Amino acid sequence: MDILSAIILAFWFILPAYAANGLAVVFGRGQRLNKPLDFGHNFIDERRIFGDGKTVRGLIGGTAFGTLIGALQFISGEQIALPWLSSSAPIGLWIYLASYLGASQITLYLLIYQWLTFSPLFFILMNLPLNSREILAPTIFHGFLLSFGALIGDLIGSFIKRRLNLQRGQPAPVLDQLDFILGALIFSFIEFIPPLEIIVIILVLTPLIHLTANIIGYKLKLKREPW
Ligand code: CTP
Ligand code: MG
């Protein structure tokens, strides 16, 4: 697979984690119907468990939004895979885009990926009985694992920071950029382990994207610090 296809595929795979982590910042703002996830409690070292930067609304809102993004991806993935299989059907915009990028393999990978997530297509092709549970479960499962995993990873990152006596919002290079992505990847392995090159791309590019996004969030006054 060429590098561009691999990068696109890596982002396609990890997108719900980014969505969850980014939207937690938006949902977590404000005090109304919101509480810190540690409810203000301290750990045995007399420091906060997670701190005020990890809130109930951030966790729930981020997970819900990431799950929704994952479901939308799943549905659009079906749109790619189905016409590709029955080549008589009109070629979707995505296929067009993929072939335009010279990435016919990306379609193949997405298709395999859909199979591995036990998509409805998988059931149809394998002549397995298909019911609403089998359609709904994988549709929400992938996005949920990545988003919930991302926010749990982020939470563990904050837990470690508090143990190191870093106050809320103080930078912890590498940890701040990678905690959520490691959480997302580890949770997603329950469902599917992506090729190593995809994992490497995600781990290398995420810190750059994370820093850029945070600077934008800071300029838009969504975030308190530019990291
Ligand atoms: N946020 C939230 N709930 C979460 C995650 C994030 O409410 N589960 C919101 C908080 O408003 C937080 C902001 O998103 O301040 C930015 O997140 P992050 O940079 O991860 O938190 P920090 O405030 O920097 O806290 P920490 O030092 O613990 O990383
Ligand atoms: Mg931070």
PDB file of C-alpha atoms and ligand atoms in Angstrom:
ATOM      1  CA  MET A   1       0.000   0.000   0.000  1.00  0.00           C
ATOM      2  CA  ASP A   2       1.354   3.436  -0.810  1.00  0.00           C
ATOM      3  CA  ILE A   3       1.910   5.861   2.024  1.00  0.00           C
ATOM      4  CA  LEU A   4      -0.957   8.208   1.132  1.00  0.00           C
ATOM      5  CA  SER A   5      -3.502   5.382   1.158  1.00  0.00           C
ATOM      6  CA  ALA A   6      -2.100   4.149   4.444  1.00  0.00           C
ATOM      7  CA  ILE A   7      -2.432   7.623   5.995  1.00  0.00           C
ATOM      8  CA  ILE A   8      -6.020   8.029   4.770  1.00  0.00           C
ATOM      9  CA  LEU A   9      -6.897   4.593   6.046  1.00  0.00           C
ATOM     10  CA  ALA A  10      -5.244   5.261   9.400  1.00  0.00           C
ATOM     11  CA  PHE A  11      -7.335   8.408   9.843  1.00  0.00           C
ATOM     12  CA  TRP A  12     -10.465   6.666   8.730  1.00  0.00           C
ATOM     13  CA  PHE A  13      -9.832   4.024  11.340  1.00  0.00           C
ATOM     14  CA  ILE A  14      -8.991   6.326  14.255  1.00  0.00           C
ATOM     15  CA  LEU A  15     -11.438   9.174  13.501  1.00  0.00           C
ATOM     16  CA  PRO A  16     -13.955   8.392  16.299  1.00  0.00           C
ATOM     17  CA  ALA A  17     -11.141   8.696  18.868  1.00  0.00           C
ATOM     18  CA  TYR A  18     -10.229  12.156  17.595  1.00  0.00           C
ATOM     19  CA  ALA A  19     -13.885  13.163  17.542  1.00  0.00           C
ATOM     20  CA  ALA A  20     -14.429  11.994  21.118  1.00  0.00           C
ATOM     21  CA  ASN A  21     -11.291  13.634  22.460  1.00  0.00           C
ATOM     22  CA  GLY A  22     -12.000  16.909  20.670  1.00  0.00           C
ATOM     23  CA  LEU A  23     -15.661  17.103  21.585  1.00  0.00           C
ATOM     24  CA  ALA A  24     -14.986  16.323  25.249  1.00  0.00           C
ATOM     25  CA  VAL A  25     -13.444  19.801  25.365  1.00  0.00           C
ATOM     26  CA  VAL A  26     -16.667  21.326  24.031  1.00  0.00           C
ATOM     27  CA  PHE A  27     -19.086  19.221  26.116  1.00  0.00           C
ATOM     28  CA  GLY A  28     -16.977  19.537  29.247  1.00  0.00           C
ATOM     29  CA  ARG A  29     -17.189  23.316  29.384  1.00  0.00           C
ATOM     30  CA  GLY A  30     -19.423  24.889  31.987  1.00  0.00           C
ATOM     31  CA  GLN A  31     -20.743  23.802  35.359  1.00  0.00           C
ATOM     32  CA  ARG A  32     -24.400  23.145  34.607  1.00  0.00           C
ATOM     33  CA  LEU A  33     -25.290  19.496  35.203  1.00  0.00           C
ATOM     34  CA  ASN A  34     -21.590  18.858  35.248  1.00  0.00           C
ATOM     35  CA  LYS A  35     -19.224  17.437  37.837  1.00  0.00           C
ATOM     36  CA  PRO A  36     -15.602  16.387  37.805  1.00  0.00           C
ATOM     37  CA  LEU A  37     -15.368  12.606  37.320  1.00  0.00           C
ATOM     38  CA  ASP A  38     -13.561  12.253  40.659  1.00  0.00           C
ATOM     39  CA  PHE A  39     -16.272  14.394  42.335  1.00  0.00           C
ATOM     40  CA  GLY A  40     -13.500  16.455  43.884  1.00  0.00           C
ATOM     41  CA  HIS A  41     -12.026  13.533  45.779  1.00  0.00           C
ATOM     42  CA  ASN A  42      -8.354  13.021  46.526  1.00  0.00           C
ATOM     43  CA  PHE A  43      -6.281   9.906  46.032  1.00  0.00           C
ATOM     44  CA  ILE A  44      -4.271   8.346  48.891  1.00  0.00           C
ATOM     45  CA  ASP A  45      -1.442  10.806  48.176  1.00  0.00           C
ATOM     46  CA  GLU A  46      -3.813  13.670  49.104  1.00  0.00           C
ATOM     47  CA  ARG A  47      -3.829  14.916  45.526  1.00  0.00           C
ATOM     48  CA  ARG A  48      -6.860  14.916  43.230  1.00  0.00           C
ATOM     49  CA  ILE A  49      -7.633  11.609  41.519  1.00  0.00           C
ATOM     50  CA  PHE A  50      -8.150  13.151  38.052  1.00  0.00           C
ATOM     51  CA  GLY A  51      -8.680  16.872  38.625  1.00  0.00           C
ATOM     52  CA  ASP A  52     -11.280  19.378  37.413  1.00  0.00           C
ATOM     53  CA  GLY A  53     -10.315  18.902  33.744  1.00  0.00           C
ATOM     54  CA  LYS A  54     -12.050  15.503  33.515  1.00  0.00           C
ATOM     55  CA  THR A  55     -15.802  15.881  33.757  1.00  0.00           C
ATOM     56  CA  VAL A  56     -18.913  13.720  33.536  1.00  0.00           C
ATOM     57  CA  ARG A  57     -20.314  15.761  30.653  1.00  0.00           C
ATOM     58  CA  GLY A  58     -17.001  15.580  28.794  1.00  0.00           C
ATOM     59  CA  LEU A  59     -16.904  11.796  29.096  1.00  0.00           C
ATOM     60  CA  ILE A  60     -20.537  11.183  28.145  1.00  0.00           C
ATOM     61  CA  GLY A  61     -20.714  13.832  25.405  1.00  0.00           C
ATOM     62  CA  GLY A  62     -17.373  12.807  23.890  1.00  0.00           C
ATOM     63  CA  THR A  63     -18.252   9.109  23.894  1.00  0.00           C
ATOM     64  CA  ALA A  64     -21.684   9.770  22.369  1.00  0.00           C
ATOM     65  CA  PHE A  65     -20.314  12.009  19.633  1.00  0.00           C
ATOM     66  CA  GLY A  66     -17.436   9.642  18.759  1.00  0.00           C
ATOM     67  CA  THR A  67     -19.875   6.722  18.630  1.00  0.00           C
ATOM     68  CA  LEU A  68     -22.099   8.694  16.261  1.00  0.00           C
ATOM     69  CA  ILE A  69     -19.144   9.466  13.979  1.00  0.00           C
ATOM     70  CA  GLY A  70     -18.215   5.769  13.988  1.00  0.00           C
ATOM     71  CA  ALA A  71     -21.782   4.804  13.043  1.00  0.00           C
ATOM     72  CA  LEU A  72     -21.803   7.317  10.175  1.00  0.00           C
ATOM     73  CA  GLN A  73     -18.480   5.932   8.963  1.00  0.00           C
ATOM     74  CA  PHE A  74     -19.843   2.415   9.151  1.00  0.00           C
ATOM     75  CA  ILE A  75     -22.871   3.335   7.073  1.00  0.00           C
ATOM     76  CA  SER A  76     -20.775   5.158   4.486  1.00  0.00           C
ATOM     77  CA  GLY A  77     -18.335   2.227   4.471  1.00  0.00           C
ATOM     78  CA  GLU A  78     -21.213   0.000   3.444  1.00  0.00           C
ATOM     79  CA  GLN A  79     -21.915   2.455   0.665  1.00  0.00           C
ATOM     80  CA  ILE A  80     -18.378   1.911  -0.594  1.00  0.00           C
ATOM     81  CA  ALA A  81     -18.229  -1.827  -0.211  1.00  0.00           C
ATOM     82  CA  LEU A  82     -21.553  -2.796  -1.743  1.00  0.00           C
ATOM     83  CA  PRO A  83     -21.236  -1.112  -5.150  1.00  0.00           C
ATOM     84  CA  TRP A  84     -17.647  -2.260  -5.295  1.00  0.00           C
ATOM     85  CA  LEU A  85     -18.682  -5.870  -4.947  1.00  0.00           C
ATOM     86  CA  SER A  86     -21.455  -5.761  -7.520  1.00  0.00           C
ATOM     87  CA  SER A  87     -19.570  -3.728 -10.075  1.00  0.00           C
ATOM     88  CA  SER A  88     -22.748  -3.279 -12.087  1.00  0.00           C
ATOM     89  CA  ALA A  89     -23.977  -0.832  -9.460  1.00  0.00           C
ATOM     90  CA  PRO A  90     -23.049   2.833  -9.822  1.00  0.00           C
ATOM     91  CA  ILE A  91     -19.690   3.658  -8.317  1.00  0.00           C
ATOM     92  CA  GLY A  92     -20.010   5.785  -5.210  1.00  0.00           C
ATOM     93  CA  LEU A  93     -18.284   9.057  -4.581  1.00  0.00           C
ATOM     94  CA  TRP A  94     -15.897   7.376  -2.171  1.00  0.00           C
ATOM     95  CA  ILE A  95     -14.735   4.859  -4.731  1.00  0.00           C
ATOM     96  CA  TYR A  96     -14.260   7.663  -7.172  1.00  0.00           C
ATOM     97  CA  LEU A  97     -12.213   9.524  -4.592  1.00  0.00           C
ATOM     98  CA  ALA A  98     -10.195   6.434  -3.731  1.00  0.00           C
ATOM     99  CA  SER A  99      -9.382   5.671  -7.348  1.00  0.00           C
ATOM    100  CA  TYR A 100      -8.655   9.317  -7.994  1.00  0.00           C
ATOM    101  CA  LEU A 101      -6.073   9.150  -5.224  1.00  0.00           C
ATOM    102  CA  GLY A 102      -4.649   6.100  -6.957  1.00  0.00           C
ATOM    103  CA  ALA A 103      -5.688   4.038  -4.014  1.00  0.00           C
ATOM    104  CA  SER A 104      -7.611   1.050  -5.209  1.00  0.00           C
ATOM    105  CA  GLN A 105      -6.228  -0.923  -2.288  1.00  0.00           C
ATOM    106  CA  ILE A 106      -7.872   1.381   0.187  1.00  0.00           C
ATOM    107  CA  THR A 107     -11.230   0.085  -0.958  1.00  0.00           C
ATOM    108  CA  LEU A 108     -10.000  -3.439  -0.503  1.00  0.00           C
ATOM    109  CA  TYR A 109      -8.749  -2.685   2.989  1.00  0.00           C
ATOM    110  CA  LEU A 110     -11.988  -0.970   3.932  1.00  0.00           C
ATOM    111  CA  LEU A 111     -13.898  -3.956   2.658  1.00  0.00           C
ATOM    112  CA  ILE A 112     -11.774  -6.390   4.640  1.00  0.00           C
ATOM    113  CA  TYR A 113     -12.125  -4.123   7.606  1.00  0.00           C
ATOM    114  CA  GLN A 114     -15.890  -4.131   7.264  1.00  0.00           C
ATOM    115  CA  TRP A 115     -15.822  -7.906   7.119  1.00  0.00           C
ATOM    116  CA  LEU A 116     -13.726  -8.112  10.213  1.00  0.00           C
ATOM    117  CA  THR A 117     -16.188  -5.914  12.038  1.00  0.00           C
ATOM    118  CA  PHE A 118     -18.915  -8.370  11.087  1.00  0.00           C
ATOM    119  CA  SER A 119     -20.800  -5.920   8.996  1.00  0.00           C
ATOM    120  CA  PRO A 120     -24.225  -6.775   7.583  1.00  0.00           C
ATOM    121  CA  LEU A 121     -22.384  -7.431   4.315  1.00  0.00           C
ATOM    122  CA  PHE A 122     -20.381 -10.159   6.011  1.00  0.00           C
ATOM    123  CA  PHE A 123     -23.567 -11.832   7.168  1.00  0.00           C
ATOM    124  CA  ILE A 124     -25.169 -11.601   3.742  1.00  0.00           C
ATOM    125  CA  LEU A 125     -22.104 -12.991   1.972  1.00  0.00           C
ATOM    126  CA  MET A 126     -21.715 -15.810   4.451  1.00  0.00           C
ATOM    127  CA  ASN A 127     -25.409 -16.613   4.169  1.00  0.00           C
ATOM    128  CA  LEU A 128     -25.797 -16.067   7.881  1.00  0.00           C
ATOM    129  CA  PRO A 129     -29.080 -14.968   9.397  1.00  0.00           C
ATOM    130  CA  LEU A 130     -29.235 -11.232   9.725  1.00  0.00           C
ATOM    131  CA  ASN A 131     -31.226  -9.471  12.382  1.00  0.00           C
ATOM    132  CA  SER A 132     -31.365  -5.998  13.818  1.00  0.00           C
ATOM    133  CA  ARG A 133     -28.902  -6.873  16.557  1.00  0.00           C
ATOM    134  CA  GLU A 134     -26.269  -7.912  14.052  1.00  0.00           C
ATOM    135  CA  ILE A 135     -26.717  -4.701  12.127  1.00  0.00           C
ATOM    136  CA  LEU A 136     -26.887  -2.385  15.101  1.00  0.00           C
ATOM    137  CA  ALA A 137     -24.194  -3.892  17.289  1.00  0.00           C
ATOM    138  CA  PRO A 138     -21.201  -3.468  14.952  1.00  0.00           C
ATOM    139  CA  THR A 139     -22.548  -0.146  13.755  1.00  0.00           C
ATOM    140  CA  ILE A 140     -22.137   1.357  17.193  1.00  0.00           C
ATOM    141  CA  PHE A 141     -19.469  -0.958  18.588  1.00  0.00           C
ATOM    142  CA  HIS A 142     -16.421   0.285  16.682  1.00  0.00           C
ATOM    143  CA  GLY A 143     -17.062   3.977  17.317  1.00  0.00           C
ATOM    144  CA  PHE A 144     -17.910   3.301  20.932  1.00  0.00           C
ATOM    145  CA  LEU A 145     -14.710   1.336  21.604  1.00  0.00           C
ATOM    146  CA  LEU A 146     -12.521   4.007  20.024  1.00  0.00           C
ATOM    147  CA  SER A 147     -14.233   6.967  21.707  1.00  0.00           C
ATOM    148  CA  PHE A 148     -14.695   5.455  25.129  1.00  0.00           C
ATOM    149  CA  GLY A 149     -11.146   4.041  24.954  1.00  0.00           C
ATOM    150  CA  ALA A 150      -9.796   7.474  24.003  1.00  0.00           C
ATOM    151  CA  LEU A 151     -11.440   9.152  26.977  1.00  0.00           C
ATOM    152  CA  ILE A 152     -10.375   6.403  29.393  1.00  0.00           C
ATOM    153  CA  GLY A 153      -6.795   6.773  28.090  1.00  0.00           C
ATOM    154  CA  ASP A 154      -7.062  10.532  28.606  1.00  0.00           C
ATOM    155  CA  LEU A 155      -8.352   9.900  32.129  1.00  0.00           C
ATOM    156  CA  ILE A 156      -5.441   7.586  32.933  1.00  0.00           C
ATOM    157  CA  GLY A 157      -3.115  10.281  31.560  1.00  0.00           C
ATOM    158  CA  SER A 158      -4.578  12.793  34.017  1.00  0.00           C
ATOM    159  CA  PHE A 159      -4.345  10.265  36.832  1.00  0.00           C
ATOM    160  CA  ILE A 160      -0.617   9.874  36.111  1.00  0.00           C
ATOM    161  CA  LYS A 161      -0.168  13.659  35.892  1.00  0.00           C
ATOM    162  CA  ARG A 162      -1.781  14.193  39.297  1.00  0.00           C
ATOM    163  CA  ARG A 163       0.525  11.536  40.790  1.00  0.00           C
ATOM    164  CA  LEU A 164       3.476  13.475  39.355  1.00  0.00           C
ATOM    165  CA  ASN A 165       2.092  16.562  41.123  1.00  0.00           C
ATOM    166  CA  LEU A 166       1.274  18.340  37.865  1.00  0.00           C
ATOM    167  CA  GLN A 167      -1.705  20.669  38.237  1.00  0.00           C
ATOM    168  CA  ARG A 168      -4.659  20.623  35.866  1.00  0.00           C
ATOM    169  CA  GLY A 169      -3.562  21.938  32.486  1.00  0.00           C
ATOM    170  CA  GLN A 170       0.159  21.767  33.180  1.00  0.00           C
ATOM    171  CA  PRO A 171       1.854  20.157  30.194  1.00  0.00           C
ATOM    172  CA  ALA A 172       3.146  16.585  30.223  1.00  0.00           C
ATOM    173  CA  PRO A 173       4.794  16.211  26.807  1.00  0.00           C
ATOM    174  CA  VAL A 174       4.185  12.893  25.011  1.00  0.00           C
ATOM    175  CA  LEU A 175       1.670  11.797  27.671  1.00  0.00           C
ATOM    176  CA  ASP A 176      -0.728  14.659  26.780  1.00  0.00           C
ATOM    177  CA  GLN A 177      -0.494  13.798  23.095  1.00  0.00           C
ATOM    178  CA  LEU A 178      -0.590  10.022  23.243  1.00  0.00           C
ATOM    179  CA  ASP A 179      -2.696   9.014  26.276  1.00  0.00           C
ATOM    180  CA  PHE A 180      -5.999   9.142  24.409  1.00  0.00           C
ATOM    181  CA  ILE A 181      -4.703   7.418  21.298  1.00  0.00           C
ATOM    182  CA  LEU A 182      -3.180   4.538  23.259  1.00  0.00           C
ATOM    183  CA  GLY A 183      -6.457   4.111  25.133  1.00  0.00           C
ATOM    184  CA  ALA A 184      -8.399   4.115  21.872  1.00  0.00           C
ATOM    185  CA  LEU A 185      -6.075   1.612  20.176  1.00  0.00           C
ATOM    186  CA  ILE A 186      -6.031  -0.787  23.112  1.00  0.00           C
ATOM    187  CA  PHE A 187      -9.838  -0.755  23.406  1.00  0.00           C
ATOM    188  CA  SER A 188     -10.230  -1.197  19.655  1.00  0.00           C
ATOM    189  CA  PHE A 189      -8.066  -4.333  19.710  1.00  0.00           C
ATOM    190  CA  ILE A 190     -11.054  -6.081  21.301  1.00  0.00           C
ATOM    191  CA  GLU A 191     -12.704  -5.779  17.917  1.00  0.00           C
ATOM    192  CA  PHE A 192      -9.930  -5.562  15.359  1.00  0.00           C
ATOM    193  CA  ILE A 193      -6.141  -5.263  15.316  1.00  0.00           C
ATOM    194  CA  PRO A 194      -5.141  -3.033  12.389  1.00  0.00           C
ATOM    195  CA  PRO A 195      -1.971  -3.638  10.345  1.00  0.00           C
ATOM    196  CA  LEU A 196       1.223  -2.471  12.080  1.00  0.00           C
ATOM    197  CA  GLU A 197       1.867   0.273   9.510  1.00  0.00           C
ATOM    198  CA  ILE A 198      -1.501   1.819  10.370  1.00  0.00           C
ATOM    199  CA  ILE A 199      -0.690   1.797  14.087  1.00  0.00           C
ATOM    200  CA  VAL A 200       2.724   3.382  13.437  1.00  0.00           C
ATOM    201  CA  ILE A 201       1.201   6.146  11.292  1.00  0.00           C
ATOM    202  CA  ILE A 202      -1.361   6.906  13.988  1.00  0.00           C
ATOM    203  CA  LEU A 203       1.291   7.064  16.714  1.00  0.00           C
ATOM    204  CA  VAL A 204       3.619   9.286  14.663  1.00  0.00           C
ATOM    205  CA  LEU A 205       1.069  11.746  13.261  1.00  0.00           C
ATOM    206  CA  THR A 206      -1.198  12.111  16.290  1.00  0.00           C
ATOM    207  CA  PRO A 207       1.147  14.303  18.389  1.00  0.00           C
ATOM    208  CA  LEU A 208       1.475  16.740  15.481  1.00  0.00           C
ATOM    209  CA  ILE A 209      -2.259  16.882  14.858  1.00  0.00           C
ATOM    210  CA  HIS A 210      -3.034  17.057  18.556  1.00  0.00           C
ATOM    211  CA  LEU A 211      -0.719  20.032  19.045  1.00  0.00           C
ATOM    212  CA  THR A 212      -2.136  21.836  16.006  1.00  0.00           C
ATOM    213  CA  ALA A 213      -5.735  21.200  17.091  1.00  0.00           C
ATOM    214  CA  ASN A 214      -5.005  22.405  20.613  1.00  0.00           C
ATOM    215  CA  ILE A 215      -3.436  25.633  19.385  1.00  0.00           C
ATOM    216  CA  ILE A 216      -6.581  26.232  17.297  1.00  0.00           C
ATOM    217  CA  GLY A 217      -8.786  25.349  20.310  1.00  0.00           C
ATOM    218  CA  TYR A 218      -6.794  27.783  22.436  1.00  0.00           C
ATOM    219  CA  LYS A 219      -7.127  30.574  19.869  1.00  0.00           C
ATOM    220  CA  LEU A 220     -10.888  29.918  19.716  1.00  0.00           C
ATOM    221  CA  LYS A 221     -10.886  30.148  23.532  1.00  0.00           C
ATOM    222  CA  LEU A 222     -12.208  26.589  23.825  1.00  0.00           C
ATOM    223  CA  LYS A 223      -9.106  25.467  25.672  1.00  0.00           C
ATOM    224  CA  ARG A 224      -7.312  27.124  28.547  1.00  0.00           C
ATOM    225  CA  GLU A 225      -3.830  26.169  27.373  1.00  0.00           C
ATOM    226  CA  PRO A 226      -2.310  25.750  23.913  1.00  0.00           C
ATOM    227  CA  TRP A 227      -1.288  22.075  24.613  1.00  0.00           C
TER     228      TRP A 227
HETATM  229  N1  CTP B   1     -12.677  17.695  29.267  1.00  0.00           N
HETATM  230  C1  CTP B   1     -13.740  17.277  30.070  1.00  0.00           C
HETATM  231  N2  CTP B   1     -13.910  15.945  30.343  1.00  0.00           N
HETATM  232  C2  CTP B   1     -13.053  15.011  29.847  1.00  0.00           C
HETATM  233  C3  CTP B   1     -11.968  15.427  29.044  1.00  0.00           C
HETATM  234  C4  CTP B   1     -11.802  16.779  28.779  1.00  0.00           C
HETATM  235  O1  CTP B   1     -14.524  18.082  30.522  1.00  0.00           O
HETATM  236  N3  CTP B   1     -13.263  13.707  30.146  1.00  0.00           N
HETATM  237  C5  CTP B   1     -12.529  19.150  28.979  1.00  0.00           C
HETATM  238  C6  CTP B   1     -12.074  19.964  30.200  1.00  0.00           C
HETATM  239  O2  CTP B   1     -12.734  21.215  30.122  1.00  0.00           O
HETATM  240  C7  CTP B   1     -10.584  20.116  29.967  1.00  0.00           C
HETATM  241  C8  CTP B   1     -10.522  20.238  28.451  1.00  0.00           C
HETATM  242  O3  CTP B   1     -11.540  19.355  27.982  1.00  0.00           O
HETATM  243  O4  CTP B   1     -10.032  21.230  30.607  1.00  0.00           O
HETATM  244  C9  CTP B   1      -9.165  19.903  27.864  1.00  0.00           C
HETATM  245  O5  CTP B   1      -8.803  18.565  28.129  1.00  0.00           O
HETATM  246  P1  CTP B   1      -7.337  18.178  28.591  1.00  0.00           P
HETATM  247  O6  CTP B   1      -6.305  19.039  27.971  1.00  0.00           O
HETATM  248  O7  CTP B   1      -7.217  16.713  28.423  1.00  0.00           O
HETATM  249  O8  CTP B   1      -7.425  18.477  30.189  1.00  0.00           O
HETATM  250  P2  CTP B   1      -6.625  19.488  31.111  1.00  0.00           P
HETATM  251  O9  CTP B   1      -7.552  20.565  31.561  1.00  0.00           O
HETATM  252  O10 CTP B   1      -5.349  19.886  30.463  1.00  0.00           O
HETATM  253  O11 CTP B   1      -6.312  18.594  32.400  1.00  0.00           O
HETATM  254  P3  CTP B   1      -5.119  17.564  32.645  1.00  0.00           P
HETATM  255  O12 CTP B   1      -4.008  18.340  33.252  1.00  0.00           O
HETATM  256  O13 CTP B   1      -5.725  16.578  33.589  1.00  0.00           O
HETATM  257  O14 CTP B   1      -4.728  16.950  31.341  1.00  0.00           O
HETATM  258 MG    MG B   2      -4.231  19.275  28.893  1.00  0.00          MG
END
